[in-house]
Amino acid sequence: MCAKNAMEEFEALLKESFEIDTPAEGSVVRGKVIAIEAGQAIIDVGYKMEGRVDLKEFTNPGEAPDIAVGDEVEVYLDRVENARGEAVISRDKARREEAWDRLEKAYAEDARVDGAIFGRVKGGFTVDLGGAVAFLPGSQVDVRPVRDAGPLMGLKQPFQILKMDRRRGNIVVSRRAILEESRAEQRAEIIGKLAEGDAVDGVVKNITEYGAFVDLGGVDGLLHVTDMAWRRVNHPSEILSIGETLKVQVIKINKDTHRISLGMKQLQEDPWDSVEAKFPLGSVHKGRVTNITDYGAFVELEPGVEGLVHVSEMSWTKKNVHPGKIVSTSQEVDVMVLEIDTAKRRVSLGLKQCMRNPWEVFAETHPVGTEVEGEVKNITEFGLFIGLDNDIDGMVHLSDLSWDQRGEEAIQDYRKGDMVKAVVTEVDTDKERISLSVKALEGDPFADAVGGVKRGSIITVTVTMIEEGGIEVEYEGMKSFIRRSDLSRDRSEQRPERFQVGDKVDVRVTNIDSKSRRLGLSIKAREIAEEKEAVEQYGSSDSGASLGDILGAALKGEGR
C-alpha cells in the first residue's frame, strides 16, 4: 500500500515538473539567443527545446536587425515540437501580442504611439506599430493632401489611434491628428502675439477665387478679395502671386477658431473720404463699366469708387431691355451724379441724363400741326403706335383714324410695318407721350361745313329720308335727324309724312356737337323764334292787335 502511494506521488511530481518546465503552446515565452547562422537566430526556450527565427523578424522598418548571441527575447510558441524535433517559434507573433497589449493601453489613455510607414495599400498606407500593423488612411497622412509620401516611408514618428478591434486585428491610425495638435499649439502661441489693427508682413501661400491665404510666420490668415483694394478686384491673381511678400493689417482674430482675417486696403487712403468733393451732384464724369447685372450697370469713377446706373436711368427710350444690350463691360461712358450716400458708400449715376430728352427735342422740332411719317410699330385695342425719330413712338388713338368710320373699323385697314402719315396734335414731355392724328391730314369736314353756323342760326336743309320718328336731313354733306316733336309747333302738324324726300326746309340750329359731329335742328324752334320776333317787331301790349294781325303784317313785310 505504501509502494502504491509513493508511485502516485512520484507521477504527480513528474507531471508538475513537466507543467513547470514545458511552456504552453500559443503563449509568449522568454528565450535566449544561443547562435546566429544562415540569417536565423537559434533560441533556447527552455526544457532543452530550441527554435529558429528569421533575423528579419527582429528588424523594425527602416532599421538594422537588433539581435546578438546571449540576448534574451520573447517569442511566441506555436508548437512544442516539429518534424525535426524543434520548437516552432515566432518573434513577430510575440511582438504582435506584446504590441496589442501596449496599444490597447495607449488607446484607452488616448496616448500617442510610435510607428513607421512601411507600405502602400488601396486608400492609404500600412504602419508598423512595433509589431502590430495598422492602416493609415490617405486623408489622415497630413493636414493637406500629400502627393509624394516617399520621404515619410520608414521614418519613425508618432501616430494617434483612431480605432482598434483586436478580435478582427484591425487598427486605424492618424498622423494628421498629431500635426493638427502641434499646429494648433503653434497657432495659439503666434496668435497670442497678434492684435487686431497690427500691420504685419506675410507671404502669399495660396490663391483662391475668393481670396488669398497669407503665412504670417507659422499661422495663416485669409485676405479676402474685397479687402485687397478699394477698387473692384475680379480675381485675386490680378494683383497677387504665390510667394509674394506683402504688408497686411490684422482685421479680426477669432479666439475660438483661431481664424485670422487680413486686409490690404485698410493700409491705404480711403477714396470715399473725398467722393462728395470730387463728384458733386449734377456733375458729369467719364467712367468705365465694371460689371453688368439685371438691374443696372456699375461704373468706376476712379479706383475704389463705383456707382450704379440703375436700368431706369440708362436710356430715355429703351425701357424693358437688359442693361447688357445698352452698355458692355469695360466700355467708357459719360455719366451724371444723381445721388451720393457716403454712409452706405453708394453713388447713383445716370446715363440718359448725359443725352437730351428726345421728347423735348421732338417738341422743339415738331410743333403741333407738323406732319410726320413713320412705321406702324404696334397695334393695340386703343390705337396705333408709330415709330418716330430718336427711337420714340407716337400714338394715333382710334378716334383719330377716320372722320367717317368708327375707330374699331378704321384700324382694321392697318398692319404692322405700314408707313403712315399723321399730324402732331400734342407733345407731353413729362409723360413722354406724343399724340398723332391721321384724320387731321384731310381737314375736318364737319368744321368746314358748320364753319359759319352758330347756335340759333336758321339754315336750309334737304330732306333725305322719311321715318316714323322724324325725318333725316342733310346740310353741306352733314346728316342730321329732326325728331317728330320738332317738326312743328302745332301738334297736328308733327307728321313726318307731310314731307317729301328732296324738300327744302328752313330749320333752326339748336345745338352744335363737335364730338359726335352732329347738328341739333328743329323746325318747331324756328317757328317759335319767328313768332317771338314778329311780336317784338309789330305788336305791343296796348295795340289791341290780334296775333293773326301781327303775323299777317310780318308776312306782308317779308313779301315787300
Coordinates of C-alpha atoms in Angstrom, one line a residue:
M1 CA 0.0 0.0 0.0
C2 CA 2.9 2.3 0.8
A3 CA 4.6 1.5 -2.5
K4 CA 1.4 2.4 -4.4
N5 CA 1.2 5.8 -2.7
A6 CA 4.8 6.5 -3.4
M7 CA 4.3 5.8 -7.1
E8 CA 1.2 8.2 -7.3
E9 CA 3.2 10.9 -5.6
F10 CA 6.1 10.5 -8.0
E11 CA 3.8 10.7 -11.0
A12 CA 2.2 13.9 -9.6
L13 CA 5.6 15.5 -9.1
L14 CA 6.7 14.4 -12.6
K15 CA 3.6 15.9 -14.1
E16 CA 4.1 19.2 -12.1
S17 CA 7.7 19.3 -13.3
F18 CA 6.6 18.9 -16.9
E19 CA 4.0 21.7 -16.5
I20 CA 6.6 24.0 -14.9
D21 CA 9.4 23.4 -17.4
T22 CA 7.3 22.9 -20.6
P23 CA 5.7 26.2 -21.8
A24 CA 2.1 26.0 -23.2
E25 CA 1.6 26.2 -26.9
G26 CA 0.1 29.5 -28.1
S27 CA 1.8 31.6 -25.4
V28 CA 4.7 34.0 -25.3
V29 CA 7.8 32.6 -23.7
R30 CA 11.2 34.0 -22.9
G31 CA 14.2 32.5 -24.6
K32 CA 18.0 33.1 -25.0
V33 CA 19.8 33.5 -28.3
I34 CA 22.5 30.8 -28.4
A35 CA 23.6 31.2 -32.0
I36 CA 23.1 33.2 -35.2
E37 CA 23.5 31.4 -38.5
A38 CA 22.1 31.4 -42.1
G39 CA 20.0 34.5 -41.5
Q40 CA 18.4 33.0 -38.5
A41 CA 18.6 33.2 -34.7
I42 CA 18.7 30.0 -32.7
I43 CA 16.8 30.5 -29.4
D44 CA 16.7 28.2 -26.4
V45 CA 13.2 28.4 -24.9
G46 CA 13.9 26.0 -22.0
Y47 CA 13.2 22.3 -21.4
K48 CA 16.0 21.5 -23.8
M49 CA 13.9 23.0 -26.7
E50 CA 15.3 25.2 -29.3
G51 CA 13.7 27.1 -32.2
R52 CA 14.7 29.2 -35.2
V53 CA 13.5 32.8 -36.0
D54 CA 14.4 34.7 -39.2
L55 CA 16.5 37.8 -38.4
K56 CA 14.1 40.0 -40.3
E57 CA 11.6 39.4 -37.5
F58 CA 13.9 41.4 -35.2
T59 CA 14.0 44.3 -37.6
N60 CA 11.9 47.4 -37.4
P61 CA 11.1 49.2 -40.7
G62 CA 14.0 51.5 -41.6
E63 CA 16.4 49.9 -39.0
A64 CA 19.1 47.1 -39.0
P65 CA 18.5 43.8 -37.1
D66 CA 19.0 44.4 -33.4
I67 CA 19.9 40.9 -32.1
A68 CA 23.1 39.3 -30.7
V69 CA 24.1 35.9 -29.1
G70 CA 23.3 36.0 -25.4
D71 CA 20.2 38.3 -25.8
E72 CA 17.1 37.3 -24.0
V73 CA 14.0 37.8 -26.2
E74 CA 10.3 37.0 -26.0
V75 CA 8.9 34.7 -28.7
Y76 CA 5.6 33.1 -29.5
L77 CA 5.5 29.3 -29.1
D78 CA 3.3 27.9 -31.9
R79 CA 4.0 24.2 -31.3
V80 CA 6.2 22.4 -28.8
E81 CA 7.9 20.1 -31.4
N82 CA 8.1 20.0 -35.2
A83 CA 9.2 17.2 -37.6
R84 CA 12.9 18.0 -36.8
G85 CA 12.3 17.9 -33.1
E86 CA 12.4 21.7 -32.7
A87 CA 10.0 24.2 -31.2
V88 CA 8.2 26.3 -33.8
I89 CA 8.5 29.8 -32.5
S90 CA 7.9 33.4 -33.9
R91 CA 9.2 36.7 -32.8
D92 CA 6.6 38.5 -35.0
K93 CA 3.7 36.9 -33.2
A94 CA 5.3 37.6 -29.9
R95 CA 5.8 41.2 -30.8
R96 CA 2.3 41.4 -32.1
E97 CA 0.8 40.1 -28.8
E98 CA 3.1 42.4 -26.9
A99 CA 2.2 45.3 -29.2
W100 CA -1.6 44.8 -28.9
D101 CA -1.4 44.9 -25.1
R102 CA 0.7 48.1 -25.3
L103 CA -1.6 49.7 -28.0
E104 CA -4.8 48.9 -26.2
K105 CA -3.5 50.6 -23.1
A106 CA -2.4 53.6 -25.2
Y107 CA -5.8 53.7 -26.9
A108 CA -7.6 53.7 -23.6
E109 CA -5.5 56.6 -22.4
D110 CA -5.7 58.5 -25.7
A111 CA -1.9 58.5 -25.9
R112 CA 0.3 58.7 -28.9
V113 CA 2.1 55.6 -30.2
D114 CA 5.3 55.4 -32.3
G115 CA 5.4 53.7 -35.7
A116 CA 6.8 53.7 -39.2
I117 CA 5.0 53.7 -42.6
F118 CA 6.3 50.8 -44.5
G119 CA 3.9 50.0 -47.3
R120 CA 1.2 51.4 -49.6
V121 CA -2.2 49.9 -49.9
K122 CA -5.5 50.9 -51.5
G123 CA -6.8 54.0 -49.9
G124 CA -3.7 54.6 -47.7
F125 CA -0.6 53.1 -46.1
T126 CA 0.4 50.4 -43.7
V127 CA 2.2 51.3 -40.4
D128 CA 4.3 49.1 -38.2
L129 CA 3.5 50.0 -34.6
G130 CA 6.3 47.9 -33.0
G131 CA 4.8 44.5 -34.0
A132 CA 1.2 45.3 -34.9
V133 CA 0.3 46.5 -38.4
A134 CA -2.1 49.5 -38.6
F135 CA -3.9 51.2 -41.5
L136 CA -3.2 54.8 -42.2
P137 CA -6.0 56.3 -44.5
G138 CA -4.7 58.7 -47.2
S139 CA -6.8 61.5 -45.7
Q140 CA -5.0 61.1 -42.3
V141 CA -1.4 61.4 -43.6
D142 CA -1.2 65.2 -43.4
V143 CA -3.3 68.4 -43.0
R144 CA -3.1 68.9 -46.7
P145 CA -3.1 66.3 -49.5
V146 CA 0.3 64.6 -49.9
R147 CA 1.3 64.0 -53.5
D148 CA 4.6 62.1 -52.6
A149 CA 4.7 60.1 -49.5
G150 CA 8.3 58.8 -50.2
P151 CA 10.1 60.9 -47.6
L152 CA 7.7 59.6 -44.9
M153 CA 8.3 55.9 -45.6
G154 CA 10.3 54.1 -42.9
L155 CA 10.5 57.2 -40.7
K156 CA 9.8 56.6 -37.0
Q157 CA 7.2 59.1 -35.9
P158 CA 4.1 59.4 -33.6
F159 CA 0.6 58.4 -34.5
Q160 CA -2.8 58.7 -32.9
I161 CA -5.0 55.6 -32.7
L162 CA -8.5 56.3 -34.1
K163 CA -10.0 52.9 -33.9
M164 CA -8.9 49.3 -33.0
D165 CA -10.5 45.9 -32.9
R166 CA -8.3 43.1 -31.5
R167 CA -10.7 40.3 -32.5
R168 CA -10.6 41.3 -36.1
G169 CA -7.0 42.5 -35.9
N170 CA -7.9 46.0 -37.2
I171 CA -6.1 49.2 -36.2
V172 CA -6.7 52.6 -37.8
V173 CA -4.2 55.4 -37.0
S174 CA -3.8 59.1 -37.9
R175 CA -0.7 61.2 -38.5
R176 CA -2.8 64.3 -39.3
A177 CA -4.2 64.4 -35.8
I178 CA -0.7 64.8 -34.3
L179 CA 0.2 67.5 -36.8
E180 CA -3.0 69.4 -36.2
E181 CA -2.5 69.3 -32.5
S182 CA 1.0 70.6 -32.7
R183 CA 0.0 73.1 -35.3
A184 CA -2.9 74.3 -33.1
E185 CA -0.4 74.8 -30.2
Q186 CA 1.9 76.7 -32.6
R187 CA -1.0 78.8 -33.9
A188 CA -2.2 79.6 -30.4
E189 CA 1.3 80.9 -29.5
I190 CA 1.6 83.0 -32.6
I191 CA -1.9 84.3 -32.4
G192 CA -1.3 85.3 -28.8
K193 CA 1.3 87.8 -30.1
L194 CA -1.0 89.4 -32.6
A195 CA -3.6 92.1 -32.1
E196 CA -6.4 93.5 -34.3
G197 CA -5.1 96.5 -36.1
D198 CA -1.5 95.3 -36.3
A199 CA 0.3 95.7 -39.6
V200 CA 2.4 92.7 -40.3
D201 CA 4.4 91.1 -43.2
G202 CA 3.2 87.9 -44.8
V203 CA 3.9 85.6 -47.7
V204 CA 1.1 84.5 -50.1
K205 CA 0.8 80.7 -49.8
N206 CA -2.3 80.0 -51.8
I207 CA -4.8 81.9 -54.1
T208 CA -8.4 81.0 -54.5
E209 CA -11.4 82.7 -56.2
Y210 CA -12.5 84.4 -53.0
G211 CA -9.1 85.5 -51.7
A212 CA -5.6 84.5 -50.7
F213 CA -4.0 82.7 -47.7
V214 CA -1.1 84.5 -46.2
D215 CA 1.6 82.9 -44.0
L216 CA 2.3 85.2 -41.0
G217 CA 5.2 83.0 -39.8
G218 CA 3.6 79.7 -38.9
V219 CA 0.0 80.7 -39.0
D220 CA -2.2 81.5 -42.0
G221 CA -4.6 84.4 -42.4
L222 CA -7.3 84.9 -45.0
L223 CA -7.0 88.0 -47.2
H224 CA -10.5 88.3 -48.7
V225 CA -10.8 89.6 -52.3
T226 CA -12.9 92.5 -51.1
D227 CA -10.2 93.6 -48.7
M228 CA -7.4 93.7 -51.2
A229 CA -8.1 97.1 -52.8
W230 CA -10.7 99.8 -52.6
R231 CA -11.4 99.2 -56.3
R232 CA -13.2 96.1 -57.6
V233 CA -11.0 93.0 -58.0
N234 CA -12.5 90.3 -60.1
H235 CA -9.8 87.7 -59.1
P236 CA -7.0 87.9 -56.6
S237 CA -4.5 86.8 -59.2
E238 CA -4.9 90.2 -60.8
I239 CA -2.8 91.8 -58.0
L240 CA -1.2 88.9 -56.1
S241 CA 1.1 86.0 -56.9
I242 CA 2.1 82.9 -54.8
G243 CA 5.4 83.5 -52.9
E244 CA 4.9 87.3 -52.9
T245 CA 5.7 89.1 -49.6
L246 CA 3.3 91.9 -48.7
K247 CA 2.2 94.0 -45.8
V248 CA -1.3 93.4 -44.4
Q249 CA -3.4 94.6 -41.5
V250 CA -5.0 92.2 -39.0
I251 CA -8.7 93.0 -39.2
K252 CA -10.1 90.3 -37.0
I253 CA -8.9 87.4 -34.8
N254 CA -11.4 84.7 -33.8
K255 CA -10.1 83.4 -30.5
D256 CA -12.3 80.2 -30.7
T257 CA -11.5 79.1 -34.2
H258 CA -8.1 80.8 -34.4
R259 CA -9.1 82.3 -37.8
I260 CA -7.4 85.5 -38.8
S261 CA -8.9 88.0 -41.3
L262 CA -6.5 90.2 -43.1
G263 CA -6.8 93.4 -45.2
M264 CA -4.5 95.3 -47.6
K265 CA -6.8 98.2 -48.5
Q266 CA -7.0 99.2 -44.8
L267 CA -3.4 100.4 -45.0
Q268 CA -4.3 102.7 -48.0
E269 CA -6.2 106.0 -48.1
D270 CA -10.0 105.5 -48.4
P271 CA -11.1 107.2 -51.7
W272 CA -14.6 107.6 -50.3
D273 CA -13.4 110.3 -47.9
S274 CA -13.3 112.7 -50.8
V275 CA -16.1 111.5 -53.0
E276 CA -18.5 114.4 -52.3
A277 CA -15.9 117.0 -53.1
K278 CA -14.7 115.2 -56.3
F279 CA -18.1 114.2 -57.6
P280 CA -20.8 116.9 -56.8
L281 CA -24.4 116.3 -57.6
G282 CA -25.3 117.0 -61.2
S283 CA -21.7 116.8 -62.4
V284 CA -20.8 114.7 -65.5
H285 CA -17.8 112.4 -65.5
K286 CA -16.3 109.8 -67.7
G287 CA -16.3 106.3 -66.2
R288 CA -15.6 102.6 -67.1
V289 CA -18.3 99.9 -66.9
T290 CA -17.0 97.2 -64.5
N291 CA -20.0 95.0 -64.0
I292 CA -23.4 94.4 -65.6
T293 CA -26.4 93.0 -63.7
D294 CA -30.1 92.6 -64.4
Y295 CA -30.9 95.8 -62.5
G296 CA -28.2 98.1 -64.0
A297 CA -24.5 98.6 -64.6
F298 CA -21.7 99.5 -62.2
V299 CA -19.4 102.3 -63.4
E300 CA -16.0 103.0 -61.9
L301 CA -15.4 106.8 -61.5
E302 CA -11.9 106.3 -60.1
P303 CA -10.1 103.3 -58.5
G304 CA -12.1 102.3 -55.4
V305 CA -15.2 104.4 -56.3
E306 CA -18.0 102.8 -58.2
G307 CA -21.5 104.0 -58.9
L308 CA -24.7 102.2 -60.1
V309 CA -26.5 103.3 -63.2
H310 CA -30.0 101.8 -62.5
V311 CA -31.7 100.3 -65.5
S312 CA -34.3 103.1 -65.3
E313 CA -31.6 105.7 -65.8
M314 CA -29.9 104.1 -68.8
S315 CA -32.0 105.1 -71.7
W316 CA -34.8 107.5 -72.5
T317 CA -36.5 105.1 -74.8
K318 CA -35.3 101.5 -74.1
K319 CA -37.4 100.7 -71.0
N320 CA -37.6 97.0 -70.8
V321 CA -34.3 95.7 -72.1
H322 CA -31.3 94.2 -70.3
P323 CA -28.6 96.6 -69.4
G324 CA -26.1 94.4 -71.3
K325 CA -27.9 95.5 -74.6
I326 CA -27.2 99.2 -73.8
V327 CA -23.6 99.0 -72.5
S328 CA -20.8 96.5 -72.4
T329 CA -18.1 95.7 -69.8
S330 CA -15.0 97.9 -69.9
Q331 CA -16.9 100.4 -72.1
E332 CA -16.2 104.1 -71.3
V333 CA -19.3 106.1 -70.8
D334 CA -20.4 109.6 -69.7
V335 CA -22.5 109.6 -66.5
M336 CA -24.1 112.2 -64.3
V337 CA -24.0 112.0 -60.5
L338 CA -27.6 111.8 -59.2
E339 CA -27.2 110.9 -55.6
I340 CA -24.4 110.2 -53.0
D341 CA -24.7 108.2 -49.8
T342 CA -21.3 108.2 -48.2
A343 CA -22.5 106.2 -45.1
K344 CA -23.6 103.4 -47.4
R345 CA -20.8 104.1 -49.9
R346 CA -23.2 104.4 -52.8
V347 CA -23.3 106.7 -55.8
S348 CA -26.3 106.7 -58.0
L349 CA -25.5 107.6 -61.6
G350 CA -27.5 108.5 -64.7
L351 CA -26.6 107.6 -68.3
K352 CA -29.6 109.1 -70.1
Q353 CA -29.1 112.4 -68.3
C354 CA -26.0 113.0 -70.5
M355 CA -28.2 112.9 -73.5
R356 CA -31.1 115.3 -74.4
N357 CA -34.6 114.2 -73.7
P358 CA -35.8 113.0 -77.1
W359 CA -39.4 114.2 -76.3
E360 CA -38.1 117.7 -75.6
V361 CA -36.1 117.6 -78.9
F362 CA -39.2 116.4 -80.8
A363 CA -41.4 119.1 -79.2
E364 CA -38.9 121.8 -80.4
T365 CA -38.6 120.4 -83.9
H366 CA -42.2 119.2 -84.4
P367 CA -44.7 121.7 -83.1
V368 CA -48.4 120.9 -83.0
G369 CA -49.7 120.7 -86.6
T370 CA -46.5 119.3 -88.0
E371 CA -46.9 116.4 -90.5
V372 CA -44.8 113.3 -89.7
E373 CA -44.4 109.9 -91.3
G374 CA -43.4 106.6 -89.6
E375 CA -43.7 102.9 -89.4
V376 CA -46.5 101.1 -87.5
K377 CA -44.7 99.5 -84.6
N378 CA -47.6 98.1 -82.7
I379 CA -51.4 97.8 -83.0
T380 CA -53.4 97.8 -79.8
E381 CA -57.1 97.8 -78.9
F382 CA -57.0 101.6 -78.4
G383 CA -54.8 102.7 -81.4
L384 CA -51.6 102.6 -83.4
F385 CA -48.1 103.2 -82.3
I386 CA -46.0 105.0 -84.9
G387 CA -42.1 105.0 -84.8
L388 CA -40.7 108.5 -85.0
D389 CA -37.1 110.0 -84.8
N390 CA -34.7 109.0 -82.0
D391 CA -36.5 105.7 -81.2
I392 CA -39.6 107.4 -79.8
D393 CA -43.2 106.4 -80.6
G394 CA -46.3 108.5 -81.2
M395 CA -49.8 107.2 -80.7
V396 CA -52.8 107.6 -83.0
H397 CA -55.9 107.0 -81.0
L398 CA -58.8 105.1 -82.5
S399 CA -60.9 108.3 -82.6
D400 CA -58.1 110.0 -84.7
L401 CA -58.0 107.5 -87.5
S402 CA -61.0 108.5 -89.6
W403 CA -63.8 111.2 -89.9
D404 CA -66.3 108.8 -91.4
Q405 CA -65.6 105.3 -89.9
R406 CA -65.7 104.1 -86.4
G407 CA -62.2 103.7 -84.9
E408 CA -62.7 99.9 -84.5
E409 CA -63.5 99.6 -88.2
A410 CA -60.8 102.0 -89.4
I411 CA -58.0 100.2 -87.5
Q412 CA -58.6 97.1 -89.5
D413 CA -57.0 98.7 -92.5
Y414 CA -53.6 98.9 -90.8
R415 CA -50.8 96.3 -90.5
K416 CA -47.5 96.3 -88.6
G417 CA -44.8 97.7 -90.8
D418 CA -47.1 100.0 -92.8
M419 CA -45.8 103.5 -93.4
V420 CA -48.3 106.0 -92.1
K421 CA -48.5 109.8 -92.3
A422 CA -50.1 111.8 -89.4
V423 CA -50.3 115.2 -87.8
V424 CA -48.8 116.1 -84.4
T425 CA -51.7 117.1 -82.1
E426 CA -50.0 117.1 -78.7
V427 CA -46.5 116.5 -77.1
D428 CA -46.3 115.9 -73.3
T429 CA -42.6 115.8 -72.4
D430 CA -43.3 114.9 -68.7
K431 CA -45.4 111.9 -69.6
E432 CA -43.2 111.1 -72.6
R433 CA -46.3 111.0 -74.8
I434 CA -46.9 112.2 -78.4
S435 CA -50.4 112.2 -79.8
L436 CA -50.9 112.0 -83.5
S437 CA -53.9 112.1 -85.8
V438 CA -54.3 110.5 -89.2
K439 CA -57.7 112.0 -90.0
A440 CA -56.4 115.6 -89.4
L441 CA -54.4 115.2 -92.6
E442 CA -57.6 115.7 -94.6
G443 CA -59.1 118.6 -92.5
D444 CA -62.3 118.4 -90.6
P445 CA -65.3 118.2 -92.9
F446 CA -67.7 118.9 -90.1
A447 CA -65.8 122.0 -89.0
D448 CA -65.7 123.1 -92.7
A449 CA -69.4 122.5 -93.1
V450 CA -70.5 124.3 -89.9
G451 CA -67.8 127.0 -90.0
G452 CA -70.3 129.9 -90.4
V453 CA -73.1 128.2 -88.5
K454 CA -73.9 129.2 -84.9
R455 CA -76.4 128.1 -82.3
G456 CA -79.7 129.9 -83.2
S457 CA -78.8 130.2 -86.9
I458 CA -81.5 129.5 -89.5
I459 CA -80.3 127.2 -92.2
T460 CA -81.9 125.4 -95.2
V461 CA -81.6 121.6 -95.3
T462 CA -82.7 119.0 -97.7
V463 CA -84.9 116.1 -96.7
T464 CA -83.2 112.8 -97.4
M465 CA -85.3 110.2 -95.6
I466 CA -88.7 109.9 -94.0
E467 CA -89.1 107.8 -90.9
E468 CA -91.8 107.2 -88.4
G469 CA -90.0 109.0 -85.6
G470 CA -88.9 112.0 -87.7
I471 CA -87.0 113.0 -90.8
E472 CA -83.4 112.8 -91.9
V473 CA -81.9 115.9 -93.5
E474 CA -78.6 116.9 -95.0
Y475 CA -76.7 120.2 -94.7
E476 CA -73.4 120.6 -96.6
G477 CA -72.9 116.9 -96.7
M478 CA -73.6 116.5 -92.9
K479 CA -76.5 114.3 -92.0
S480 CA -78.9 115.2 -89.1
F481 CA -82.1 113.9 -87.7
I482 CA -85.1 116.0 -86.8
R483 CA -87.4 114.2 -84.3
R484 CA -91.2 114.1 -84.8
S485 CA -91.7 116.5 -81.8
D486 CA -89.5 119.1 -83.5
L487 CA -91.3 119.0 -86.9
S488 CA -93.8 121.8 -85.9
R489 CA -95.1 123.9 -83.0
D490 CA -98.6 122.6 -83.8
R491 CA -99.1 119.1 -82.6
S492 CA -101.3 118.3 -85.6
E493 CA -98.5 119.2 -88.0
Q494 CA -95.9 117.0 -86.3
R495 CA -96.3 114.4 -89.1
P496 CA -93.2 113.1 -91.0
E497 CA -95.4 112.1 -93.9
R498 CA -96.2 115.7 -94.8
F499 CA -92.6 116.0 -96.1
Q500 CA -91.2 114.5 -99.3
V501 CA -87.6 113.4 -100.0
G502 CA -85.9 116.3 -101.7
D503 CA -87.9 119.0 -99.9
K504 CA -86.1 122.1 -98.8
V505 CA -86.9 123.1 -95.2
D506 CA -85.7 126.0 -93.1
V507 CA -84.7 124.9 -89.6
R508 CA -83.2 126.5 -86.5
V509 CA -79.8 125.2 -85.2
T510 CA -80.4 124.2 -81.5
N511 CA -77.0 122.5 -80.8
I512 CA -73.5 122.0 -82.4
D513 CA -71.8 118.9 -81.0
S514 CA -68.3 118.7 -82.4
K515 CA -67.5 115.5 -80.5
S516 CA -70.4 113.5 -82.0
R517 CA -70.2 115.6 -85.2
R518 CA -73.9 116.3 -85.2
L519 CA -76.1 119.4 -85.6
G520 CA -79.2 119.7 -83.4
L521 CA -82.0 121.0 -85.8
S522 CA -85.7 122.0 -85.1
I523 CA -88.5 123.4 -87.3
K524 CA -90.5 123.9 -84.1
A525 CA -87.8 126.1 -82.7
R526 CA -87.6 128.1 -85.9
E527 CA -91.4 128.8 -85.8
I528 CA -91.3 129.8 -82.2
A529 CA -88.4 132.2 -82.8
E530 CA -90.1 133.7 -85.8
E531 CA -93.3 134.2 -83.8
K532 CA -91.4 135.9 -81.0
E533 CA -89.5 138.2 -83.4
A534 CA -92.8 139.2 -85.1
V535 CA -94.4 140.0 -81.7
E536 CA -91.4 142.1 -80.7
Q537 CA -91.4 144.0 -84.1
Y538 CA -95.0 144.5 -84.9
G539 CA -97.0 144.2 -81.8
S540 CA -97.3 146.0 -78.5
S541 CA -99.1 145.3 -75.3
D542 CA -101.6 148.1 -75.8
S543 CA -102.2 148.0 -79.6
G544 CA -105.1 145.6 -79.3
A545 CA -103.9 143.8 -82.4
S546 CA -104.5 140.1 -82.6
L547 CA -101.8 137.5 -83.1
G548 CA -103.2 136.9 -86.6
D549 CA -102.9 140.6 -87.4
I550 CA -99.3 140.7 -86.3
L551 CA -98.3 137.6 -88.3
G552 CA -100.1 138.9 -91.3
A553 CA -98.3 142.2 -91.1
A554 CA -95.0 140.4 -90.6
L555 CA -95.6 138.2 -93.6
K556 CA -96.5 141.3 -95.7
G557 CA -93.3 142.9 -94.6
E558 CA -91.3 139.8 -95.7
G559 CA -93.1 140.0 -99.0
R560 CA -92.0 143.5 -99.8

